[in-house]
Short mmCIF file of C-alpha atoms in Angstrom, two decimals:
data_model
loop_
_atom_site.label_atom_id
_atom_site.label_comp_id
_atom_site.label_asym_id
_atom_site.label_seq_id
_atom_site.Cartn_x
_atom_site.Cartn_y
_atom_site.Cartn_z
CA UNK F 1 -95.98 26.35 27.95
CA UNK F 2 -96.58 22.25 27.67
CA UNK F 3 -97.54 21.11 31.34
CA UNK F 4 -94.57 19.28 33.24
CA UNK F 5 -95.40 16.31 34.48
CA UNK F 6 -93.48 15.56 38.18
CA UNK F 7 -91.20 12.55 36.56
CA UNK F 8 -90.24 14.95 34.07
CA UNK F 9 -89.24 17.23 36.70
CA UNK F 10 -87.12 14.74 38.77
CA UNK F 11 -85.38 13.29 35.60
CA UNK F 12 -84.71 17.36 34.39
CA UNK F 13 -82.86 17.32 38.19
CA UNK F 14 -81.65 13.88 39.09
CA UNK F 15 -80.90 12.11 35.94
CA UNK F 16 -78.89 13.63 33.07
CA UNK F 17 -80.32 13.81 30.06
CA UNK F 18 -77.17 12.24 28.61
CA UNK F 19 -77.16 9.20 30.80
CA UNK F 20 -80.60 8.54 30.13
CA UNK F 21 -79.88 8.29 26.31
CA UNK F 22 -76.35 6.72 26.56
CA UNK F 23 -77.97 4.03 28.66
CA UNK F 24 -80.76 3.42 26.36
CA UNK F 25 -82.16 -0.43 25.66
CA UNK F 26 -80.52 0.04 21.98
CA UNK F 27 -76.99 0.65 23.08
CA UNK F 28 -77.17 -2.11 25.54
CA UNK F 29 -78.09 -4.17 22.86
CA UNK F 30 -75.71 -2.88 20.24
CA UNK F 31 -72.67 -3.45 23.21
CA UNK F 32 -73.96 -6.91 23.65
CA UNK F 33 -74.64 -8.14 19.70
CA UNK F 34 -70.64 -6.61 19.20
CA UNK F 35 -69.83 -9.58 21.91
CA UNK F 36 -72.51 -11.99 20.73
CA UNK F 37 -72.94 -11.91 17.47
CA UNK F 38 -69.64 -13.85 16.60
CA UNK F 39 -71.23 -16.75 18.37
CA UNK F 40 -74.10 -17.17 16.30
CA UNK F 41 -74.88 -18.27 12.58
CA UNK F 42 -76.76 -15.44 10.68
CA UNK F 43 -80.00 -16.89 11.76
CA UNK F 44 -79.49 -16.71 15.29
CA UNK F 45 -78.20 -13.15 14.55
CA UNK F 46 -81.51 -11.99 12.57
CA UNK F 47 -83.84 -14.16 15.18
CA UNK F 48 -82.17 -12.52 18.02
CA UNK F 49 -82.42 -8.77 15.90
CA UNK F 50 -86.24 -9.80 16.12
CA UNK F 51 -86.13 -10.20 19.89
CA UNK F 52 -84.60 -7.15 20.27
CA UNK F 53 -87.25 -4.67 17.89
CA UNK F 54 -89.64 -6.62 19.61
CA UNK F 55 -88.70 -5.49 23.41
CA UNK F 56 -87.59 -1.95 22.50
CA UNK F 57 -91.07 -1.25 20.95
CA UNK F 58 -93.02 -2.71 24.25
CA UNK F 59 -90.40 -1.18 26.67
CA UNK F 60 -92.39 1.82 27.64
CA UNK F 61 -95.18 -0.14 28.15
CA UNK F 62 -93.26 -2.50 30.98
CA UNK F 63 -94.94 -1.72 34.48
CA UNK F 64 -92.33 -3.13 36.92
CA UNK F 65 -94.94 -2.82 39.55
CA UNK F 66 -96.65 -5.72 37.67
CA UNK F 67 -94.48 -7.78 35.32
CA UNK F 68 -97.90 -9.86 33.80
CA UNK F 69 -99.32 -6.89 31.80
CA UNK F 70 -96.53 -7.24 29.10
CA UNK F 71 -96.71 -10.95 28.34
CA UNK F 72 -100.01 -11.46 26.24
CA UNK F 73 -97.99 -8.77 23.44
CA UNK F 74 -94.99 -10.92 24.25
CA UNK F 75 -97.21 -13.75 23.32
CA UNK F 76 -98.46 -12.52 20.04
CA UNK F 77 -94.68 -12.44 19.17
CA UNK F 78 -94.40 -15.90 20.44
CA UNK F 79 -91.52 -14.45 22.44
CA UNK F 80 -92.42 -16.13 25.85
CA UNK F 81 -90.59 -19.02 24.99
CA UNK F 82 -88.54 -20.21 22.67
CA UNK F 83 -87.27 -23.77 24.14
CA UNK F 84 -89.75 -25.85 22.20
CA UNK F 85 -91.37 -25.72 18.76
CA UNK F 86 -95.03 -25.16 18.85
CA UNK F 87 -97.41 -24.13 16.33
CA UNK F 88 -94.69 -23.86 13.62
CA UNK F 89 -92.45 -21.80 15.26
CA UNK F 90 -88.81 -22.99 15.65
CA UNK F 91 -87.84 -23.73 18.95
CA UNK F 92 -84.50 -24.32 20.68
CA UNK F 93 -82.57 -24.38 23.70
CA UNK F 94 -80.10 -21.84 21.81
CA UNK F 95 -83.22 -19.56 20.73
CA UNK F 96 -84.14 -19.39 24.14
CA UNK F 97 -80.97 -17.89 25.58
CA UNK F 98 -81.51 -15.25 22.86
CA UNK F 99 -84.83 -14.52 24.06
CA UNK F 100 -83.77 -14.17 27.52
CA UNK F 101 -80.80 -11.87 26.52
CA UNK F 102 -83.14 -9.54 24.83
CA UNK F 103 -85.97 -9.85 27.41
CA UNK F 104 -83.85 -9.63 30.43
CA UNK F 105 -82.16 -6.32 29.47
CA UNK F 106 -86.25 -5.01 28.30
CA UNK F 107 -87.38 -5.73 32.07
CA UNK F 108 -85.81 -8.44 34.48
CA UNK F 109 -89.13 -9.13 36.35
CA UNK F 110 -90.38 -10.06 33.07
CA UNK F 111 -88.25 -12.55 32.09
CA UNK F 112 -88.40 -14.37 35.57
CA UNK F 113 -92.21 -14.31 35.50
CA UNK F 114 -92.29 -15.60 32.26
CA UNK F 115 -89.77 -18.05 32.27
CA UNK F 116 -91.47 -19.61 35.10
CA UNK F 117 -94.68 -19.47 33.36
CA UNK F 118 -93.73 -20.63 29.81
CA UNK F 119 -90.59 -23.15 30.62
CA UNK F 120 -91.23 -24.68 33.55
CA UNK F 121 -95.23 -24.99 33.56
CA UNK F 122 -94.86 -25.02 29.70
CA UNK F 123 -92.71 -27.73 29.74
CA UNK F 124 -94.43 -30.05 32.18
CA UNK F 125 -97.45 -29.30 29.66
CA UNK F 126 -95.42 -30.05 26.47
CA UNK F 127 -93.17 -33.23 27.17
CA UNK F 128 -96.72 -35.20 27.60
CA UNK F 129 -97.02 -36.58 24.39
CA UNK F 130 -100.54 -37.90 25.04
CA UNK F 131 -101.88 -34.06 26.36
CA UNK F 132 -105.64 -34.07 26.46
CA UNK F 133 -107.67 -30.72 25.27
CA UNK F 134 -107.57 -29.07 28.67
CA UNK F 135 -104.04 -29.81 28.99
CA UNK F 136 -103.25 -28.54 25.41
CA UNK F 137 -105.81 -25.41 26.11
CA UNK F 138 -103.43 -24.66 29.07
CA UNK F 139 -100.47 -24.77 27.40
CA UNK F 140 -101.47 -22.71 24.49
CA UNK F 141 -103.14 -19.76 26.50
CA UNK F 142 -99.58 -19.86 28.48
CA UNK F 143 -97.87 -19.84 25.42
CA UNK F 144 -99.54 -17.00 24.12
CA UNK F 145 -99.65 -15.41 27.55
CA UNK F 146 -103.38 -14.89 28.10
CA UNK F 147 -103.11 -17.11 31.22
CA UNK F 148 -99.99 -17.60 33.54
CA UNK F 149 -98.88 -20.85 34.60
CA UNK F 150 -96.96 -21.62 38.44
CA UNK F 151 -95.31 -24.95 39.07
CA UNK F 152 -95.86 -26.78 42.38
CA UNK F 153 -92.32 -28.53 43.73
CA UNK F 154 -90.92 -26.84 46.58
CA UNK F 155 -92.78 -27.40 50.29
CA UNK F 156 -92.28 -25.34 53.44
CA UNK F 157 -90.04 -28.27 54.78
CA UNK F 158 -88.82 -29.79 51.82
CA UNK F 159 -86.87 -27.29 49.12
CA UNK F 160 -83.47 -29.18 47.90
CA UNK F 161 -85.10 -32.35 49.31
CA UNK F 162 -87.60 -32.26 46.48
CA UNK F 163 -87.82 -35.87 46.07
CA UNK F 164 -89.19 -36.66 49.81
CA UNK F 165 -92.03 -33.93 49.19
CA UNK F 166 -95.17 -34.77 51.65
CA UNK F 167 -97.93 -33.30 48.90
CA UNK F 168 -100.49 -36.68 49.04
CA UNK F 169 -102.03 -37.92 46.23
CA UNK F 170 -104.63 -40.24 45.34
CA UNK F 171 -106.71 -41.81 42.37
CA UNK F 172 -110.20 -42.66 42.33
CA UNK F 173 -111.95 -45.53 40.75
CA UNK F 174 -113.02 -43.11 38.14
CA UNK F 175 -109.51 -41.55 37.51
CA UNK F 176 -110.26 -38.51 39.32
CA UNK F 177 -106.75 -37.00 41.10
CA UNK F 178 -107.35 -35.57 44.88
CA UNK F 179 -104.58 -33.57 46.07
CA UNK F 180 -103.77 -32.88 49.69
CA UNK F 181 -100.97 -30.49 51.13
CA UNK F 182 -98.84 -26.98 50.47
CA UNK F 183 -96.12 -25.80 48.16
CA UNK F 184 -94.78 -22.86 48.57
CA UNK F 185 -92.00 -20.31 46.77
CA UNK F 186 -94.29 -20.90 44.12
CA UNK F 187 -93.03 -18.19 41.08
CA UNK F 188 -96.45 -16.72 39.87
CA UNK F 189 -98.59 -18.46 42.31
CA UNK F 190 -100.22 -15.32 43.75
CA UNK F 191 -101.93 -14.94 40.10
CA UNK F 192 -101.38 -18.09 38.23
CA UNK F 193 -104.56 -19.28 36.21
CA UNK F 194 -102.90 -23.07 35.96
CA UNK F 195 -101.19 -24.59 38.71
CA UNK F 196 -98.90 -27.93 37.37
CA UNK F 197 -98.22 -29.52 40.41
CA UNK F 198 -96.15 -32.82 41.81
CA UNK F 199 -97.33 -35.52 44.33
CA UNK F 200 -96.89 -38.72 45.53
CA UNK F 201 -99.38 -41.33 46.46
CA UNK F 202 -97.09 -42.68 48.98
CA UNK F 203 -94.71 -40.16 51.02
CA UNK F 204 -92.86 -43.13 52.14
CA UNK F 205 -92.28 -44.50 48.24
CA UNK F 206 -92.37 -40.79 46.48
CA UNK F 207 -89.95 -41.98 43.56
CA UNK F 208 -92.23 -44.86 42.39
CA UNK F 209 -95.61 -43.08 43.52
CA UNK F 210 -95.07 -39.15 42.35
CA UNK F 211 -97.27 -37.65 40.28
CA UNK F 212 -98.27 -34.44 37.51
CA UNK F 213 -101.54 -33.11 37.36
CA UNK F 214 -102.73 -29.91 36.34
CA UNK F 215 -105.18 -27.45 38.36
CA UNK F 216 -107.22 -24.03 37.81
CA UNK F 217 -107.16 -21.21 40.53
CA UNK F 218 -111.53 -21.73 40.52
CA UNK F 219 -110.53 -25.47 41.57
CA UNK F 220 -112.39 -25.98 45.12
CA UNK F 221 -109.79 -26.44 47.75
CA UNK F 222 -107.03 -24.51 45.99
CA UNK F 223 -105.75 -21.15 47.53
CA UNK F 224 -102.67 -18.89 47.72
CA UNK F 225 -100.82 -16.63 49.71
CA UNK F 226 -98.61 -14.26 47.89
CA UNK F 227 -94.90 -13.87 49.49
CA UNK F 228 -93.16 -10.70 50.18
CA UNK F 229 -89.85 -11.61 48.33
CA UNK F 230 -88.67 -7.58 48.44
CA UNK F 231 -85.95 -9.02 45.95
CA UNK F 232 -88.62 -9.90 43.29
CA UNK F 233 -90.76 -6.90 43.30
CA UNK F 234 -93.72 -7.03 40.82
CA UNK F 235 -93.29 -11.08 40.48
CA UNK F 236 -96.23 -12.82 42.38
CA UNK F 237 -94.18 -15.58 44.32
CA UNK F 238 -96.64 -17.28 46.74
CA UNK F 239 -97.50 -20.01 49.29
CA UNK F 240 -100.12 -22.55 47.40
CA UNK F 241 -102.72 -25.07 49.41
CA UNK F 242 -104.44 -27.64 48.17
CA UNK F 243 -107.02 -28.81 50.75
CA UNK F 244 -108.86 -31.94 49.12
CA UNK F 245 -108.81 -30.58 45.79
CA UNK F 246 -110.13 -33.02 43.38
CA UNK F 247 -109.51 -33.01 39.28
CA UNK F 248 -110.89 -35.20 36.89
CA UNK F 249 -108.59 -37.37 35.33
CA UNK F 250 -107.61 -35.80 32.10
CA UNK F 251 -105.87 -33.32 34.10
CA UNK F 252 -103.46 -36.08 35.00
CA UNK F 253 -100.05 -34.57 33.20
CA UNK F 254 -97.74 -37.74 34.32
CA UNK F 255 -99.19 -41.07 36.45
CA UNK F 256 -97.72 -42.35 39.05
CA UNK F 257 -93.79 -43.17 38.89
CA UNK F 258 -93.56 -41.14 35.72
CA UNK F 259 -93.88 -38.00 37.54
CA UNK F 260 -90.41 -38.35 39.22
CA UNK F 261 -88.76 -38.96 36.13
CA UNK F 262 -90.75 -35.73 34.53
CA UNK F 263 -89.73 -34.01 37.37
CA UNK F 264 -85.69 -34.48 36.76
CA UNK F 265 -86.15 -34.02 32.87
CA UNK F 266 -87.74 -30.63 33.83
CA UNK F 267 -85.18 -29.57 35.86
CA UNK F 268 -82.23 -29.52 33.10
CA UNK F 269 -83.98 -27.12 30.81
CA UNK F 270 -85.33 -24.87 33.72
CA UNK F 271 -81.18 -24.98 34.43
CA UNK F 272 -80.40 -23.43 30.79
CA UNK F 273 -83.42 -21.14 31.51
CA UNK F 274 -81.82 -19.90 34.79
CA UNK F 275 -78.48 -19.88 33.07
CA UNK F 276 -80.04 -17.89 29.80
CA UNK F 277 -81.76 -14.90 32.44
CA UNK F 278 -78.22 -14.80 34.73
CA UNK F 279 -76.03 -14.07 31.63
CA UNK F 280 -78.84 -11.81 29.83
CA UNK F 281 -78.55 -9.87 33.45
CA UNK F 282 -74.91 -9.51 33.34
CA UNK F 283 -74.26 -8.83 29.57
CA UNK F 284 -76.88 -5.94 30.25
CA UNK F 285 -75.28 -4.92 33.93
CA UNK F 286 -71.87 -5.32 32.14
CA UNK F 287 -73.29 -3.10 29.07
CA UNK F 288 -74.75 -0.50 32.12
CA UNK F 289 -71.24 -0.02 33.74
CA UNK F 290 -69.29 0.28 30.95
CA UNK F 291 -71.12 3.28 28.79
CA UNK F 292 -71.98 4.95 32.07
CA UNK F 293 -68.52 5.15 33.31
CA UNK F 294 -67.13 6.69 29.83
CA UNK F 295 -69.68 9.00 30.19
CA UNK F 296 -69.21 9.81 33.93
CA UNK F 297 -66.30 12.40 34.80
CA UNK F 298 -64.49 12.57 37.71
CA UNK F 299 -61.42 15.19 38.14
CA UNK F 300 -62.18 15.88 34.52
CA UNK F 301 -61.81 12.71 32.94
CA UNK F 302 -63.98 9.64 32.53
CA UNK F 303 -64.44 6.93 35.36
CA UNK F 304 -63.47 4.31 32.98
CA UNK F 305 -59.95 6.09 32.63
CA UNK F 306 -59.34 5.32 36.17
CA UNK F 307 -57.78 1.69 36.87
CA UNK F 308 -59.49 1.07 39.69
CA UNK F 309 -62.77 0.88 37.55
CA UNK F 310 -61.86 -0.02 34.25
CA UNK F 311 -59.93 -3.23 35.78
CA UNK F 312 -63.19 -4.40 37.93
CA UNK F 313 -65.33 -4.18 34.51
CA UNK F 314 -62.44 -5.71 32.65
CA UNK F 315 -62.18 -8.84 35.24
CA UNK F 316 -66.15 -9.14 34.67
CA UNK F 317 -65.67 -9.01 31.24
CA UNK F 318 -63.50 -12.03 30.81
CA UNK F 319 -65.27 -14.04 32.26
CA UNK F 320 -68.56 -13.29 31.10
CA UNK F 321 -66.77 -13.81 27.53
CA UNK F 322 -66.23 -17.15 28.80
CA UNK F 323 -69.19 -18.20 30.61
CA UNK F 324 -71.01 -17.19 27.36
CA UNK F 325 -69.21 -19.53 25.16
CA UNK F 326 -69.50 -22.32 27.61
CA UNK F 327 -73.42 -21.68 27.69
CA UNK F 328 -73.86 -21.82 23.87
CA UNK F 329 -72.08 -24.70 23.38
CA UNK F 330 -73.83 -27.13 26.07
CA UNK F 331 -77.25 -25.57 24.48
CA UNK F 332 -75.99 -26.69 20.90
CA UNK F 333 -75.66 -30.03 22.56
CA UNK F 334 -78.89 -30.15 24.32
CA UNK F 335 -80.45 -29.33 21.06
CA UNK F 336 -78.86 -31.71 18.92
CA UNK F 337 -78.68 -34.58 21.09
CA UNK F 338 -81.96 -34.12 23.66
CA UNK F 339 -83.86 -31.64 22.47
CA UNK F 340 -84.28 -32.69 18.74
CA UNK F 341 -85.83 -36.36 20.25
CA UNK F 342 -87.87 -34.51 22.59
CA UNK F 343 -89.92 -32.72 20.02
CA UNK F 344 -89.90 -35.71 17.98
CA UNK F 345 -91.37 -37.57 20.70
CA UNK F 346 -88.52 -40.07 21.25
CA UNK F 347 -86.76 -40.86 24.58
CA UNK F 348 -83.22 -39.27 24.76
CA UNK F 349 -79.87 -41.48 25.72
CA UNK F 350 -79.39 -41.56 29.10
CA UNK F 351 -75.69 -40.47 29.18
CA UNK F 352 -76.65 -37.40 27.04
CA UNK F 353 -79.16 -36.56 29.63
CA UNK F 354 -76.79 -37.42 32.43
CA UNK F 355 -73.94 -35.14 30.65
CA UNK F 356 -75.91 -32.22 30.31
CA UNK F 357 -77.76 -32.63 34.02
CA UNK F 358 -73.94 -32.09 35.07
CA UNK F 359 -72.71 -29.17 32.51
CA UNK F 360 -76.25 -27.34 33.47
CA UNK F 361 -75.16 -27.65 37.04
CA UNK F 362 -72.32 -26.30 36.37
CA UNK F 363 -73.10 -23.64 34.04
CA UNK F 364 -75.99 -22.53 36.74
CA UNK F 365 -73.12 -22.31 39.35
CA UNK F 366 -71.33 -20.27 37.70
CA UNK F 367 -73.53 -17.81 35.99
CA UNK F 368 -75.52 -16.96 39.11
CA UNK F 369 -73.16 -16.83 41.50
CA UNK F 370 -71.25 -14.59 38.94
CA UNK F 371 -74.60 -12.46 38.10
CA UNK F 372 -75.00 -11.80 41.80
CA UNK F 373 -71.06 -10.58 42.58
CA UNK F 374 -70.85 -8.49 39.35
CA UNK F 375 -73.88 -6.54 39.86
CA UNK F 376 -72.74 -5.73 43.40
CA UNK F 377 -69.53 -4.58 41.69
CA UNK F 378 -70.93 -2.74 39.06
CA UNK F 379 -73.46 -0.51 41.29
CA UNK F 380 -70.29 0.11 43.33
CA UNK F 381 -68.59 1.55 40.23
CA UNK F 382 -71.35 3.55 39.45
CA UNK F 383 -71.73 5.35 42.66
CA UNK F 384 -75.09 7.06 43.73
CA UNK F 385 -76.41 6.30 40.14
CA UNK F 386 -76.26 2.62 40.61
CA UNK F 387 -78.75 2.71 44.00
CA UNK F 388 -81.52 5.15 41.63
CA UNK F 389 -84.41 2.75 40.44
CA UNK F 390 -86.87 5.34 39.29
CA UNK F 391 -89.79 4.54 37.40
CA UNK F 392 -89.22 4.70 33.54
CA UNK F 393 -85.34 5.40 33.68
CA UNK F 394 -83.11 3.76 31.55
CA UNK F 395 -81.16 2.59 34.76
CA UNK F 396 -81.89 -1.16 35.74
CA UNK F 397 -78.90 -2.43 37.24
CA UNK F 398 -80.21 -1.98 40.75
CA UNK F 399 -83.20 -4.10 39.58
CA UNK F 400 -80.83 -6.82 38.34
CA UNK F 401 -78.88 -7.08 41.36
CA UNK F 402 -81.76 -7.33 43.59
CA UNK F 403 -83.02 -10.02 41.34
CA UNK F 404 -79.26 -11.88 41.15
CA UNK F 405 -79.98 -12.52 44.75
CA UNK F 406 -82.36 -15.45 44.39
CA UNK F 407 -81.05 -17.11 40.91
CA UNK F 408 -78.46 -18.81 43.29
CA UNK F 409 -81.51 -20.89 44.99
CA UNK F 410 -83.98 -20.74 42.42
CA UNK F 411 -84.01 -24.43 40.19
CA UNK F 412 -81.95 -25.62 42.79
CA UNK F 413 -79.61 -24.35 45.79
CA UNK F 414 -76.19 -23.35 44.36
CA UNK F 415 -74.88 -26.50 46.71
CA UNK F 416 -77.44 -28.74 45.17
CA UNK F 417 -75.65 -27.89 41.65
CA UNK F 418 -72.18 -28.42 43.49
CA UNK F 419 -73.19 -32.06 44.27
CA UNK F 420 -73.99 -33.04 40.90
CA UNK F 421 -71.20 -31.81 39.74
CA UNK F 422 -69.06 -33.62 42.37
CA UNK F 423 -70.86 -36.77 40.95
CA UNK F 424 -69.78 -35.98 37.61
CA UNK F 425 -66.47 -35.09 38.64
CA UNK F 426 -66.53 -38.66 40.35
CA UNK F 427 -67.99 -40.64 37.66
CA UNK F 428 -65.46 -39.55 34.85
CA UNK F 429 -62.24 -39.95 37.40
CA UNK F 430 -63.73 -43.66 37.62
CA UNK F 431 -64.19 -44.01 34.03
CA UNK F 432 -60.30 -42.99 33.83
CA UNK F 433 -58.68 -45.00 36.93
CA UNK F 434 -61.62 -47.46 37.67
CA UNK F 435 -58.78 -50.00 37.95
CA UNK F 436 -56.80 -47.80 40.57
CA UNK F 437 -59.97 -46.82 42.94
CA UNK F 438 -60.68 -50.68 43.23
CA UNK F 439 -57.26 -51.91 44.27
CA UNK F 440 -56.86 -48.79 46.55
CA UNK F 441 -60.49 -50.10 48.00
CA UNK F 442 -59.11 -53.40 48.35
CA UNK F 443 -55.69 -52.42 49.94
CA UNK F 444 -57.78 -50.11 52.45
CA UNK F 445 -60.27 -53.03 52.98
CA UNK F 446 -57.02 -55.04 54.29
CA UNK F 447 -55.91 -52.14 56.53
CA UNK F 448 -59.46 -51.85 58.11
CA UNK F 449 -59.39 -55.35 58.58
CA UNK F 450 -56.02 -55.25 60.68
CA UNK F 451 -57.39 -52.39 62.60
CA UNK F 452 -60.36 -54.49 63.34
CA UNK F 453 -58.18 -57.31 64.77
CA UNK F 454 -56.12 -54.93 67.12
CA UNK F 455 -59.68 -53.59 68.44
CA UNK F 456 -61.20 -56.97 68.77
CA UNK F 457 -57.78 -58.41 70.65
CA UNK F 458 -57.83 -55.08 72.81
CA UNK F 459 -61.48 -55.49 73.69
CA UNK F 460 -61.21 -59.45 74.50
CA UNK F 461 -57.82 -58.44 76.90
CA UNK F 462 -59.85 -55.82 78.88
CA UNK F 463 -62.48 -58.33 79.30
CA UNK F 464 -60.60 -61.09 80.22
CA UNK F 465 -58.00 -59.07 82.40
CA UNK F 466 -59.58 -56.24 83.72
CA UNK F 467 -63.09 -57.33 84.25
CA UNK F 468 -63.24 -56.47 88.06
CA UNK F 469 -63.12 -52.69 86.86
CA UNK F 470 -65.39 -52.80 84.13
CA UNK F 471 -69.11 -52.35 84.39
CA UNK F 472 -71.41 -55.00 83.74
CA UNK F 473 -73.03 -53.07 80.70
CA UNK F 474 -69.85 -51.73 79.63
CA UNK F 475 -68.58 -55.67 79.35
CA UNK F 476 -72.19 -56.32 77.68
CA UNK F 477 -71.76 -53.71 74.84
CA UNK F 478 -68.21 -54.76 74.27
CA UNK F 479 -68.83 -58.60 74.27
CA UNK F 480 -71.51 -57.89 71.74
CA UNK F 481 -69.73 -55.61 69.39
CA UNK F 482 -66.79 -58.64 69.55
CA UNK F 483 -69.40 -61.10 68.22
CA UNK F 484 -71.42 -59.03 66.13
CA UNK F 485 -68.38 -57.75 63.78
CA UNK F 486 -66.92 -61.52 64.02
CA UNK F 487 -70.28 -62.76 62.67
CA UNK F 488 -70.59 -59.81 59.99
CA UNK F 489 -66.56 -60.83 58.67
CA UNK F 490 -67.64 -64.34 58.69
CA UNK F 491 -70.74 -64.11 56.64
CA UNK F 492 -69.80 -60.79 54.66
CA UNK F 493 -72.42 -58.46 55.70
CA UNK F 494 -70.45 -55.26 54.84
CA UNK F 495 -73.52 -53.23 56.31
CA UNK F 496 -72.93 -54.60 59.87
CA UNK F 497 -69.28 -55.07 59.35
CA UNK F 498 -68.91 -50.87 58.83
CA UNK F 499 -71.21 -50.32 61.64
CA UNK F 500 -69.35 -52.60 64.55
CA UNK F 501 -66.14 -51.28 63.16
CA UNK F 502 -67.40 -47.74 63.70
CA UNK F 503 -68.84 -48.88 67.12
CA UNK F 504 -65.71 -50.73 68.71
CA UNK F 505 -63.62 -48.22 68.78
CA UNK F 506 -65.93 -45.49 70.32
CA UNK F 507 -66.69 -48.53 72.94
CA UNK F 508 -63.16 -49.14 73.86
CA UNK F 509 -62.93 -45.40 74.82
CA UNK F 510 -65.55 -45.57 76.96
CA UNK F 511 -64.38 -48.68 78.54
CA UNK F 512 -61.09 -47.75 79.16
CA UNK F 513 -62.53 -44.12 80.94
CA UNK F 514 -64.64 -46.24 83.16
CA UNK F 515 -61.72 -48.24 84.03
CA UNK F 516 -59.41 -45.26 84.78
CA UNK F 517 -62.00 -43.72 87.30
CA UNK F 518 -62.61 -47.21 89.04
CA UNK F 519 -58.49 -47.44 89.49
CA UNK F 520 -58.55 -43.90 90.63
CA UNK F 521 -61.03 -44.88 93.17
#
């Protein structure tokens, strides 16, 4: 009799073979294909199937304790990124979405680590049309998976406020660049070979002085500390310290001022990738839940027959189908209006980039929020089977749920996405009712002027008629506010006018309290 391994024994007792076969990666792909194929042309379907074939072959070799072991093998198939055309291999946002859908089902940890390396760091290098030899070498190695990249943006006290970073850069007369500062939550930072990092020459003027430079792990003064992130098991997220790290001028990816533009230009494709990864998690989670609930029987019938189960899955299915259609639509827009120009070394139309920034924020907000909620719900409908995470099992729903906790934070917190959407909402409204808004502002300005006249009259009356009850300091404050407000109105100084319009009512309230107290005594 053949010796039985411990894992075989566990699966023989805990994980019924029928479920393992039913939840296979191939079956999940089949479920997804029947829903995604109608949105794709023949070439896109063939590409998607090609990605799936590779993932099915590589899946047994994935080590979820170390997401990086499999990257070189994916790199052999040019499957670490497909956002950008490189070395004759076609790239587009739509193709990148299909890649994330495929790899996310094989191992979501691998999907996260490869995207951080090949999209975040890869794009920072790819979007530099004047890449030096060392930059080209780094890009090639990252795209092939022989080297790992980590991008340095977030800082300990500057997460969502990424612009006002404190990492201080300096440029020597010979062009060498020196960084001092700390980056945190750097995905891949614990294992990265290359770091594409932002810094500023002047912390008080980051927009005009922000730059982007390339660092190597072996650079003197660079050190990393791995962070324990339970939701991202197997992914090396780290704190990266730059202690007087100096690199030659050919490591400068974007000069001062250009770094700020590059930062925001890179956020849109990053958010598209997060959308793609979230949709991939959702489709594989839904496939897992739908297959399992049709195989699992309770009270002599499949779980799927109970509306308390099937309605949960149907609700997720309806939303996911709509979000996927939206994502494909904006991916097409990116490819036609922005990506195609970047690939030619041209500058995209700012209006197109602004439209995509809002669309990407909408998509990321919706997809990541749904990924967290839906994967949790599917874990619940699967009961105990949804909580199991045994090495080698086809059951990945627990891992999908864990990683979904991070997706709303990565690439800009969900509240930042809503701020961007709000700006888009305001801009498109202004285009439609601009004249009405201006009229409303004029009317409100007249109302404010009348209110200010009343406040001034009230303040002058108090100073004149109730002076004996008013402390000298309150008199001086009131008179100063009156004078400043009148002067601001005459000189049309809007800043001072708004400031003292807000201050005068508060001063009147304080004066009223002082008079009441004095009269009472």
